PDB file of C-alpha atoms and ligand atoms in Angstrom:
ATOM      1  CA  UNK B   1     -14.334  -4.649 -40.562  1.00  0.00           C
ATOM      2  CA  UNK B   2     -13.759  -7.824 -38.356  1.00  0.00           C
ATOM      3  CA  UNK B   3     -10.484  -8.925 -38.576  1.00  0.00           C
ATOM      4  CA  UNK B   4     -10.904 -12.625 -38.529  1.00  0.00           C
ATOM      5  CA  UNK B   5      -9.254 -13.867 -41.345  1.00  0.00           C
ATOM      6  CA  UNK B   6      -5.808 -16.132 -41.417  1.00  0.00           C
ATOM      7  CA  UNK B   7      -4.465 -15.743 -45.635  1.00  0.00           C
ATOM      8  CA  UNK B   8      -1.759 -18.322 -46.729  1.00  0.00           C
ATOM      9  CA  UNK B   9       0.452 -17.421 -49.853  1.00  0.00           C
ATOM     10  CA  UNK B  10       3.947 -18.468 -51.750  1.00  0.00           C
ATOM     11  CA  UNK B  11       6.407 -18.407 -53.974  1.00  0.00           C
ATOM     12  CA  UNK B  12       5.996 -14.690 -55.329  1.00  0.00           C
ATOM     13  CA  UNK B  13       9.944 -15.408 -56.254  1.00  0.00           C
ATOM     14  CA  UNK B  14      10.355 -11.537 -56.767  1.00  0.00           C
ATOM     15  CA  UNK B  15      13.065 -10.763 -59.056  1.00  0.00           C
ATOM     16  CA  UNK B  16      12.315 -13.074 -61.400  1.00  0.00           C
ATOM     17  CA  UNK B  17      12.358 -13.251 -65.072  1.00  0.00           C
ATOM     18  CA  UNK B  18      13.637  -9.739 -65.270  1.00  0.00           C
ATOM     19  CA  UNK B  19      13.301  -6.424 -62.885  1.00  0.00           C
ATOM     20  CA  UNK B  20      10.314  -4.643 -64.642  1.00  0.00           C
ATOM     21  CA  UNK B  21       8.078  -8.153 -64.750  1.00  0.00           C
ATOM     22  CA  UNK B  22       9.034  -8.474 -61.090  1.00  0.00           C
ATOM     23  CA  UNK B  23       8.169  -4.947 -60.378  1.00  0.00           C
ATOM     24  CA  UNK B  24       4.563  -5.745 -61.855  1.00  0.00           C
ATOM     25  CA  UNK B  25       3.628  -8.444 -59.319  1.00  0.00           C
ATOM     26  CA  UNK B  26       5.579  -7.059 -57.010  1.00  0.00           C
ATOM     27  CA  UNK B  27       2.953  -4.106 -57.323  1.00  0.00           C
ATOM     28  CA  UNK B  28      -0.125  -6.965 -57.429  1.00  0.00           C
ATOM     29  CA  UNK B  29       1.743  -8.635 -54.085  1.00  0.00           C
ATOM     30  CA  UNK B  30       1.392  -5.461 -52.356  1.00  0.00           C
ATOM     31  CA  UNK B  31      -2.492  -4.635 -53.603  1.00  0.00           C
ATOM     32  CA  UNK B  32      -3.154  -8.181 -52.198  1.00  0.00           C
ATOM     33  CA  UNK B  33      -1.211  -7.395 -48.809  1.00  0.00           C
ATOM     34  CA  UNK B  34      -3.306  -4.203 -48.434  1.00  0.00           C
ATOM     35  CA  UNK B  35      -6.566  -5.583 -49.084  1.00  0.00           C
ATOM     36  CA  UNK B  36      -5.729  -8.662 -46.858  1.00  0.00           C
ATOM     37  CA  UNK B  37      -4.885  -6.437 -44.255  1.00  0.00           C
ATOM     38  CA  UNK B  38      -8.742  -5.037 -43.704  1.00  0.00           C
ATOM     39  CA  UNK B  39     -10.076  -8.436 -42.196  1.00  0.00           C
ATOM     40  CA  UNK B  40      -6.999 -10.265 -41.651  1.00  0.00           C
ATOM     41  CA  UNK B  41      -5.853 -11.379 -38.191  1.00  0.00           C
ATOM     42  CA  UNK B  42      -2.330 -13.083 -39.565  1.00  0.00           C
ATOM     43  CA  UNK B  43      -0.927 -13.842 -42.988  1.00  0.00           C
ATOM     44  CA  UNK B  44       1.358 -16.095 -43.811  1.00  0.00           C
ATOM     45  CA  UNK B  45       3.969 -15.683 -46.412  1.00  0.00           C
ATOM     46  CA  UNK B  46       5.151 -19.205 -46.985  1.00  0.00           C
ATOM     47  CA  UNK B  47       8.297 -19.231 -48.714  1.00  0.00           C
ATOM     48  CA  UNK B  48      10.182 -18.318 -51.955  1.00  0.00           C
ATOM     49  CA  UNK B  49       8.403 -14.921 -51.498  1.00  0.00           C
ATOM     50  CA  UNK B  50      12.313 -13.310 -53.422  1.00  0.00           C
ATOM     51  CA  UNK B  51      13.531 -15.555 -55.738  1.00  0.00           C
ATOM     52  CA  UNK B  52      16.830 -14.836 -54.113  1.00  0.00           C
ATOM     53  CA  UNK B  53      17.451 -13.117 -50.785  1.00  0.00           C
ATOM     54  CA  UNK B  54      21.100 -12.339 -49.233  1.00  0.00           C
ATOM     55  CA  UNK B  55      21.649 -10.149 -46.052  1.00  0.00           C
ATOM     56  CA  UNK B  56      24.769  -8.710 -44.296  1.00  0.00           C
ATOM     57  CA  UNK B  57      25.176  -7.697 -41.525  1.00  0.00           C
ATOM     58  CA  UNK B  58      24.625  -4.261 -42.351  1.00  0.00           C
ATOM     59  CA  UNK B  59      23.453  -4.192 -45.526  1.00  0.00           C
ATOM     60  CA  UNK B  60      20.326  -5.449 -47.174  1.00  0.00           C
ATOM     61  CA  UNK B  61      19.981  -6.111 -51.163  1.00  0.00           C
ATOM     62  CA  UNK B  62      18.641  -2.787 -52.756  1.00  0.00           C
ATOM     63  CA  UNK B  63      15.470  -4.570 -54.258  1.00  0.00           C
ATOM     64  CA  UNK B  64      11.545  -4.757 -52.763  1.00  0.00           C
ATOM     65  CA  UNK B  65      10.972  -1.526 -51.149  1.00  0.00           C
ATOM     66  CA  UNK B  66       6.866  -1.225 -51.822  1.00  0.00           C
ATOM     67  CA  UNK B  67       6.855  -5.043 -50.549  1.00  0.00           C
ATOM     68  CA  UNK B  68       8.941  -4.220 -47.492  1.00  0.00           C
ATOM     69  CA  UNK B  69       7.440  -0.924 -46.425  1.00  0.00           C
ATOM     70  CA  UNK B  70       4.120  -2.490 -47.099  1.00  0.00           C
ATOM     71  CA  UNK B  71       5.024  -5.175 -45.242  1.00  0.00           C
ATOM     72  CA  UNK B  72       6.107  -2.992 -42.144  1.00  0.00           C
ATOM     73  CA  UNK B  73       2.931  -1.359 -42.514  1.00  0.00           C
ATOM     74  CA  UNK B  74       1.290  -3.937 -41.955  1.00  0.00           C
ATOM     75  CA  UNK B  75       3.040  -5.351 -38.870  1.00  0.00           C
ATOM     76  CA  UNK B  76       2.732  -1.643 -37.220  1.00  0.00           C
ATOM     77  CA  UNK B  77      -0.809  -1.828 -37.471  1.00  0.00           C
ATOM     78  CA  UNK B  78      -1.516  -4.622 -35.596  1.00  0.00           C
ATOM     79  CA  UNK B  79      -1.609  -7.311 -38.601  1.00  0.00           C
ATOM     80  CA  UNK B  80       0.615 -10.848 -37.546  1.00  0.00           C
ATOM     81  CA  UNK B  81       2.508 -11.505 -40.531  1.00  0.00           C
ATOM     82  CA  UNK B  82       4.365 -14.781 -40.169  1.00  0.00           C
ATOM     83  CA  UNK B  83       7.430 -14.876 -42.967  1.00  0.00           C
ATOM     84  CA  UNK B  84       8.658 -19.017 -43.975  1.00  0.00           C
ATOM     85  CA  UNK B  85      12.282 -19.268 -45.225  1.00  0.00           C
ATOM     86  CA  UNK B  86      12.349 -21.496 -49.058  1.00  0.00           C
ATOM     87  CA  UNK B  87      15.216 -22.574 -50.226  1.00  0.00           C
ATOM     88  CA  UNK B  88      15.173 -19.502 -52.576  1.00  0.00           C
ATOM     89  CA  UNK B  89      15.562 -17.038 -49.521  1.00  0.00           C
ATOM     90  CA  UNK B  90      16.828 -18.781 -46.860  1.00  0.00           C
ATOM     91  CA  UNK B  91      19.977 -16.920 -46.182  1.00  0.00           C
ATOM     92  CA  UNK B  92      18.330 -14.004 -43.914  1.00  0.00           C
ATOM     93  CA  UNK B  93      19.934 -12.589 -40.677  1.00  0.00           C
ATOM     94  CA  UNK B  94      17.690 -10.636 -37.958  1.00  0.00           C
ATOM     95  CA  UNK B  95      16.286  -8.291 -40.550  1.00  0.00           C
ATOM     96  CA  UNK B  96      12.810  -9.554 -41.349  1.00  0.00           C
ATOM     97  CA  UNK B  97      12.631  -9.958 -37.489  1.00  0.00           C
ATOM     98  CA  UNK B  98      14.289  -6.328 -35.800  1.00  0.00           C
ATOM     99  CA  UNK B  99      13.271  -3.439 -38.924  1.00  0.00           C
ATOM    100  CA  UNK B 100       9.806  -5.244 -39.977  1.00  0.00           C
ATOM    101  CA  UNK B 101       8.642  -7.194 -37.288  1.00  0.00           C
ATOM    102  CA  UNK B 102       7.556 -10.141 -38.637  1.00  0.00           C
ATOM    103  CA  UNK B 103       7.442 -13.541 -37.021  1.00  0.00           C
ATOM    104  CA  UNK B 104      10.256 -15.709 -38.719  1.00  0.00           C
ATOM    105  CA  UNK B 105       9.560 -19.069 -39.264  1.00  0.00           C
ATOM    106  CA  UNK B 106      12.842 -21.134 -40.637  1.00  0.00           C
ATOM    107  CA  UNK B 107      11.257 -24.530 -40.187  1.00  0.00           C
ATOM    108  CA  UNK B 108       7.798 -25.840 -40.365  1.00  0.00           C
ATOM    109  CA  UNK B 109       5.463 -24.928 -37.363  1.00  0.00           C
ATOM    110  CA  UNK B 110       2.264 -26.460 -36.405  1.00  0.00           C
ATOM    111  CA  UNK B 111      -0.172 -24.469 -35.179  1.00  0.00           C
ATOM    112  CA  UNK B 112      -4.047 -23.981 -33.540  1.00  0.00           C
ATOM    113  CA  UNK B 113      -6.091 -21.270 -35.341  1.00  0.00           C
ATOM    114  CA  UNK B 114      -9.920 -20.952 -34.439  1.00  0.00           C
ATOM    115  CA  UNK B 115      -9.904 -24.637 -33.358  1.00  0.00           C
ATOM    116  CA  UNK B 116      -8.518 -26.422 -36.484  1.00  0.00           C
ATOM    117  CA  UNK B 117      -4.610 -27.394 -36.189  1.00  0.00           C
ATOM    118  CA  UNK B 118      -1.973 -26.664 -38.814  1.00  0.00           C
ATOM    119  CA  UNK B 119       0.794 -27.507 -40.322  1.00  0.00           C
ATOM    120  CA  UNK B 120       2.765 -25.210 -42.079  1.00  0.00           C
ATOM    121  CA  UNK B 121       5.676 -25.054 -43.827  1.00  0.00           C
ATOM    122  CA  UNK B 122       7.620 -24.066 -47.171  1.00  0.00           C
ATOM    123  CA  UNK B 123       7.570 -27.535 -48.241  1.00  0.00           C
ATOM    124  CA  UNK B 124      11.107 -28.528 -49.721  1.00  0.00           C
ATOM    125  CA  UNK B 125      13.067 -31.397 -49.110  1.00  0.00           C
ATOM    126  CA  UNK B 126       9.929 -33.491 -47.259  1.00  0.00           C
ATOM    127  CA  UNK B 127      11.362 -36.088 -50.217  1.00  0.00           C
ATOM    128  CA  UNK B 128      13.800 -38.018 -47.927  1.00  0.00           C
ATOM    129  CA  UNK B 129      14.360 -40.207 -50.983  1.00  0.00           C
ATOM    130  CA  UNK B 130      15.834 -37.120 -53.234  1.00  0.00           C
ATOM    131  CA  UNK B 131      19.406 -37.134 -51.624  1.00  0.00           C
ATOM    132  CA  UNK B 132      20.793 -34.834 -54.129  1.00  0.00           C
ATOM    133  CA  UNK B 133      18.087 -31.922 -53.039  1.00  0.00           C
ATOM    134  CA  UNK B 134      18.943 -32.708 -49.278  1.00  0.00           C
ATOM    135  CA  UNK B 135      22.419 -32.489 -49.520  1.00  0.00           C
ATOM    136  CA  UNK B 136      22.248 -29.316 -51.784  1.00  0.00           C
ATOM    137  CA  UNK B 137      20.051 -28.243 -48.669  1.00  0.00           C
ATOM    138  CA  UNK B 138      22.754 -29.040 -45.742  1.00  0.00           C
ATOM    139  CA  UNK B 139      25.225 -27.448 -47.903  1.00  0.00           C
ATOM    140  CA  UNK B 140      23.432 -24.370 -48.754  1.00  0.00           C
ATOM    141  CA  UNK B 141      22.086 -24.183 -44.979  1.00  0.00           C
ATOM    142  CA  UNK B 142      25.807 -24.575 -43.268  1.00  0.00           C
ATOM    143  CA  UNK B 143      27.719 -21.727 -41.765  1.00  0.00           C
ATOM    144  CA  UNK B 144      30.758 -22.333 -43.603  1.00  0.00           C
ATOM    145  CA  UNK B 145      29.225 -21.741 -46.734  1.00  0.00           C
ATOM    146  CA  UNK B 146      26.994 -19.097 -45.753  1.00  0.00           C
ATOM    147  CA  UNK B 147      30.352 -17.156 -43.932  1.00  0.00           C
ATOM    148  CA  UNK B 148      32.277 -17.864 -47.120  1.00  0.00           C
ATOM    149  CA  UNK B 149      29.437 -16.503 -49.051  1.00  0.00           C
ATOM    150  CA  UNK B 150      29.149 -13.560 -47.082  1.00  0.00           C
ATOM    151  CA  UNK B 151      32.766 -12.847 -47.270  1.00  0.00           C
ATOM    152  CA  UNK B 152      33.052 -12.184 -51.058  1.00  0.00           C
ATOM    153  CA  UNK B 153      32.211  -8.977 -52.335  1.00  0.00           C
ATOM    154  CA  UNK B 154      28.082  -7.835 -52.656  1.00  0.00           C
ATOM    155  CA  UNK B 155      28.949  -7.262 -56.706  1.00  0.00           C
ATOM    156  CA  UNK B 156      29.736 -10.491 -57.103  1.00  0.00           C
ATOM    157  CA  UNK B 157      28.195 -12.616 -54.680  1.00  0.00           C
ATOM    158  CA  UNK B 158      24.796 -11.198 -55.349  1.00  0.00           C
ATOM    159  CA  UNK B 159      25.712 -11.003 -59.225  1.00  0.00           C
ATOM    160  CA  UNK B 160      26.367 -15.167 -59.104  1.00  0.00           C
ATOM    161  CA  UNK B 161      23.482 -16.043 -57.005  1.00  0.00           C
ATOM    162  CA  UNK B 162      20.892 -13.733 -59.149  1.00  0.00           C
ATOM    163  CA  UNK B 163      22.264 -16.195 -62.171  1.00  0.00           C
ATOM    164  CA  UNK B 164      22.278 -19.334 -60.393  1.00  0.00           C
ATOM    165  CA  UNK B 165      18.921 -19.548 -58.846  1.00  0.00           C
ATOM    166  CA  UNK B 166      17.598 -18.248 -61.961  1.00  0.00           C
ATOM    167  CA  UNK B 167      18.771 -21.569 -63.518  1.00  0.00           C
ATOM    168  CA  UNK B 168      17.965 -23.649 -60.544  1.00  0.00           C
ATOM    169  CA  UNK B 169      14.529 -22.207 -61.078  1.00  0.00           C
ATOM    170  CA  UNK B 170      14.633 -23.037 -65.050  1.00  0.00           C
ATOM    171  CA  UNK B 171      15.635 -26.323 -64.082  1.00  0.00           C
ATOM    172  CA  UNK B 172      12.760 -26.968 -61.734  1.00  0.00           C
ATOM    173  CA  UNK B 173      10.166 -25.406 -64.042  1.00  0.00           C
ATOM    174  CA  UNK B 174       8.776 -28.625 -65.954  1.00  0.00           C
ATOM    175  CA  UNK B 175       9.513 -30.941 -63.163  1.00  0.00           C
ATOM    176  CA  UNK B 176       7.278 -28.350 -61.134  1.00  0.00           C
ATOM    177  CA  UNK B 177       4.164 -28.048 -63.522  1.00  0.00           C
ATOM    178  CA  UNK B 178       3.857 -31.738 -63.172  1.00  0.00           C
ATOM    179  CA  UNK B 179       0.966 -33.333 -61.019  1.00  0.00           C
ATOM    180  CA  UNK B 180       2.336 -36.516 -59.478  1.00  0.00           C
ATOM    181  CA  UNK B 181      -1.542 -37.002 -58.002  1.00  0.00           C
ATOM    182  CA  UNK B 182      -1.280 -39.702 -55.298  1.00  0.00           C
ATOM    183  CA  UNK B 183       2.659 -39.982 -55.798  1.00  0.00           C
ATOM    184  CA  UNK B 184       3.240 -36.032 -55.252  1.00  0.00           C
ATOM    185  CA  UNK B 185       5.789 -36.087 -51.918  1.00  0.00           C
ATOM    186  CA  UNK B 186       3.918 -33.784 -50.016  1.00  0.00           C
ATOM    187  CA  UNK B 187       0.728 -35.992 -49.828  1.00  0.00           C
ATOM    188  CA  UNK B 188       2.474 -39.370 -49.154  1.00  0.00           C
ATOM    189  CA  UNK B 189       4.244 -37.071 -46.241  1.00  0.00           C
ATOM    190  CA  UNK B 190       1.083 -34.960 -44.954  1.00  0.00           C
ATOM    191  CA  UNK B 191      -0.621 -39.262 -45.396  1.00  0.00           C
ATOM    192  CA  UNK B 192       2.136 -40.301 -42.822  1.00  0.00           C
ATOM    193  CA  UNK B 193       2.497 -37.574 -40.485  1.00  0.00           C
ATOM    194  CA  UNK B 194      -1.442 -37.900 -39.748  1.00  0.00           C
ATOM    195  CA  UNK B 195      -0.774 -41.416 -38.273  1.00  0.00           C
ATOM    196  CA  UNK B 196       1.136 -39.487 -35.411  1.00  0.00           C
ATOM    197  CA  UNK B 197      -0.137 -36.289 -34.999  1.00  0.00           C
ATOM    198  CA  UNK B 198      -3.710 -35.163 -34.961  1.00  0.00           C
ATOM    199  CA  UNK B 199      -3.251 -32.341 -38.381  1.00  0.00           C
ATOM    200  CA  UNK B 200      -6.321 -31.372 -39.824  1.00  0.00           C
ATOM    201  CA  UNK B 201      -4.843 -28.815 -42.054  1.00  0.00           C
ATOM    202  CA  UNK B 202      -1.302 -28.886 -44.299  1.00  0.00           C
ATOM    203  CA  UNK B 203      -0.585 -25.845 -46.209  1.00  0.00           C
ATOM    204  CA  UNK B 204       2.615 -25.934 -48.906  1.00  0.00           C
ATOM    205  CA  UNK B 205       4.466 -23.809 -51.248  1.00  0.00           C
ATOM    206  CA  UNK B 206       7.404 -25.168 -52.844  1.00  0.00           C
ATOM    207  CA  UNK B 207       5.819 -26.732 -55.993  1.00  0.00           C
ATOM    208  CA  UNK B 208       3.686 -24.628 -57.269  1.00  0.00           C
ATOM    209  CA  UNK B 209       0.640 -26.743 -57.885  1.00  0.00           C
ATOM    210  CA  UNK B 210      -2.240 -24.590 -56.849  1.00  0.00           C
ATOM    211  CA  UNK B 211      -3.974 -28.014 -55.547  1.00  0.00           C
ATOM    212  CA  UNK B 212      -6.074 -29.132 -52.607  1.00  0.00           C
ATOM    213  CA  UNK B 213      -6.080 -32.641 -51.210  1.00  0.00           C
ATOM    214  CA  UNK B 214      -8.083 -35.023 -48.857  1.00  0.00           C
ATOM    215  CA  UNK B 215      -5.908 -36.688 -47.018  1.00  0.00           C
ATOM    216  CA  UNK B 216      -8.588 -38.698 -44.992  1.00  0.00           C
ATOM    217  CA  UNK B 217     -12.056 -37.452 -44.194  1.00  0.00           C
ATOM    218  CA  UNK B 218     -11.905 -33.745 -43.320  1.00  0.00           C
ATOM    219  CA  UNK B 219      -8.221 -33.455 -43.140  1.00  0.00           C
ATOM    220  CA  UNK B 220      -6.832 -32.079 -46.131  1.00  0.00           C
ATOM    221  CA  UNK B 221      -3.439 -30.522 -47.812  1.00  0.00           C
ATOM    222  CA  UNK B 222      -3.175 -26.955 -49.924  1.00  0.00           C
ATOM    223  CA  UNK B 223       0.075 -26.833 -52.216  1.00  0.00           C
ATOM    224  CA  UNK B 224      -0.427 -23.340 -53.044  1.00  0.00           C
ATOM    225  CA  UNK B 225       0.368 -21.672 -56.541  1.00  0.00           C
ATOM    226  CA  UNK B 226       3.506 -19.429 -57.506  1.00  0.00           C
ATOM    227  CA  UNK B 227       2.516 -16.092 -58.563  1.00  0.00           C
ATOM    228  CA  UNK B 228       4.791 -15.899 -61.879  1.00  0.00           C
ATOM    229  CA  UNK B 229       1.569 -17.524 -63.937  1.00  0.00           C
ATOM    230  CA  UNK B 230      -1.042 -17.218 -61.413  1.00  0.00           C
ATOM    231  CA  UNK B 231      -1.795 -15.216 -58.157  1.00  0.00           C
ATOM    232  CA  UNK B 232      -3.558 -18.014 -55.671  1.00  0.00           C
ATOM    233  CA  UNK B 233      -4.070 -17.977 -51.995  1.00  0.00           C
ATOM    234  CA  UNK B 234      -5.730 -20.073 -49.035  1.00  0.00           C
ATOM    235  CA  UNK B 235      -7.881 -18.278 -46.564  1.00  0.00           C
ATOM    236  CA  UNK B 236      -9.076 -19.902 -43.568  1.00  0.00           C
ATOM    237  CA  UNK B 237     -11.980 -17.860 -41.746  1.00  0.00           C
ATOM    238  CA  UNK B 238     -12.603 -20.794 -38.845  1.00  0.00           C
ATOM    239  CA  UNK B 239     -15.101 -22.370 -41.240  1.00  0.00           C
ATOM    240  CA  UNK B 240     -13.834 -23.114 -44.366  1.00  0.00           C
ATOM    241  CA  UNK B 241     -10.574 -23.443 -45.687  1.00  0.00           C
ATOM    242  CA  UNK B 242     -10.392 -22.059 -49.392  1.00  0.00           C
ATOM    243  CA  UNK B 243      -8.173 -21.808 -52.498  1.00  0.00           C
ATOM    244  CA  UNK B 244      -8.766 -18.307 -54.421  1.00  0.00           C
ATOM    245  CA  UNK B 245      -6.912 -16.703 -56.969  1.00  0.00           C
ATOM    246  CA  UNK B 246      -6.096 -12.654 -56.625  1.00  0.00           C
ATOM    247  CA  UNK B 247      -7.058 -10.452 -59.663  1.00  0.00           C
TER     248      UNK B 247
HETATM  249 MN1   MN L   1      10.736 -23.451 -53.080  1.00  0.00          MN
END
């Protein structure tokens, strides 16, 4: 099979409600991986792909093995699979990078592929007007936290954060099934950043909307779905950019 197709997906947030629901789409995650692999030339895992991800040095939670070893899979076979930090697994070390060899991506990229330009990125805290999210951000993104974090004991630390992002993620929940339409942040941004840069694509996780926008003529923006209700992807084959849902 040619291999000339670029997938797009996000917010799997394994671990979430429970292990054994988790387990199940972390089983679907992997059937979509594999069958991505047979024409894919890179995928793109955009973000919030664990629900909560915390690495030491040395050690690595004890969670995801089919995704991971999939994953590596993947990568050894000649697949480019690009892995976004969200702010639900941003505290990774060299991991991802050195034992699976994928490409890490901890801020938004833009990028060329088959002659349309994209831009790409988890999607969170584009709202400069929320300054409660972006200073949760800093905070959550500083060294002293993350060394202070790191510094407590694994039953613990991973014990609170499993517990708090589960309620950040409660907390989000309503405010993330609604469709703001023309107000939605990530279409006023992908609205201004066109006036500067010449973008014909932006792709999105972050809220979950499963949602494709014009911005202006043929430019447009994909927010794509979580996979806790749904299972949708974008695939780009150098012709036409589309939003499918896995079964
Ligand atoms: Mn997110």
């Amino acid at each position: 099979m040619i291999k000339n197709k670029y997938y797009f997906i996000a917010d799997t947030h394994l671990g979430v409600p429970n292990y054994q629901e988790s387990l199940i789409r972390e089983k679907k995650l992997v059937s979509f991986l594999l069958e991505a692999e047979k024409d894919a030339k890179a995928i793109y895992l955009m973000g919030d792909i664990f629900d909560f991800w915390h690495e030491y040095k040395y050690v690595v939670p004890k969670y995801y093995v089919r995704l991971l070893g999939t994953l590596a899979l993947i990568v050894d076979r000649g697949t480019k699979v690009y892995f976004f930090t969200g702010n639900h697994d941003q505290w990774i070390r060299d991991y991802f990078q050195k034992e699976i060899g994928m490409i890490v991506c901890t801020k938004e990229i833009v990028q060329t592929i088959e002659g349309k330009t994209f831009y790409l990125a988890h999607g969170d805290g584009l709202d400069k007007t929320d300054k409660k999210y972006l200073f949760v951000k800093a905070l959550f993104g500083s060294k002293f936290i993350r060394v202070l974090f790191a510094s407590i004991h694994p039953r613990w630390a991973i014990a609170f954060a499993n517990s708090w992002s589960k309620a950040s993620r409660k907390s989000h929940s309503i405010e993330d099934l609604v469709d703001k339409g023309s107000q939605e942040a990530m279409y006023k941004f992908s609205k201004k950043i066109i006036e500067e840069k010449p973008i014909d694509y932006f792709i999105f996780g972050h809220r979950h909307l499963n949602k494709e926008y014009v911005i202006e003529n043929n430019k447009k923006l994909i927010i794509l779905s979580e996979w806790i209700n749904n299972s949708g992807y974008a695939v780009w084959d150098g012709e036409n950019l589309e939003l499918k849902s896995f079964e």
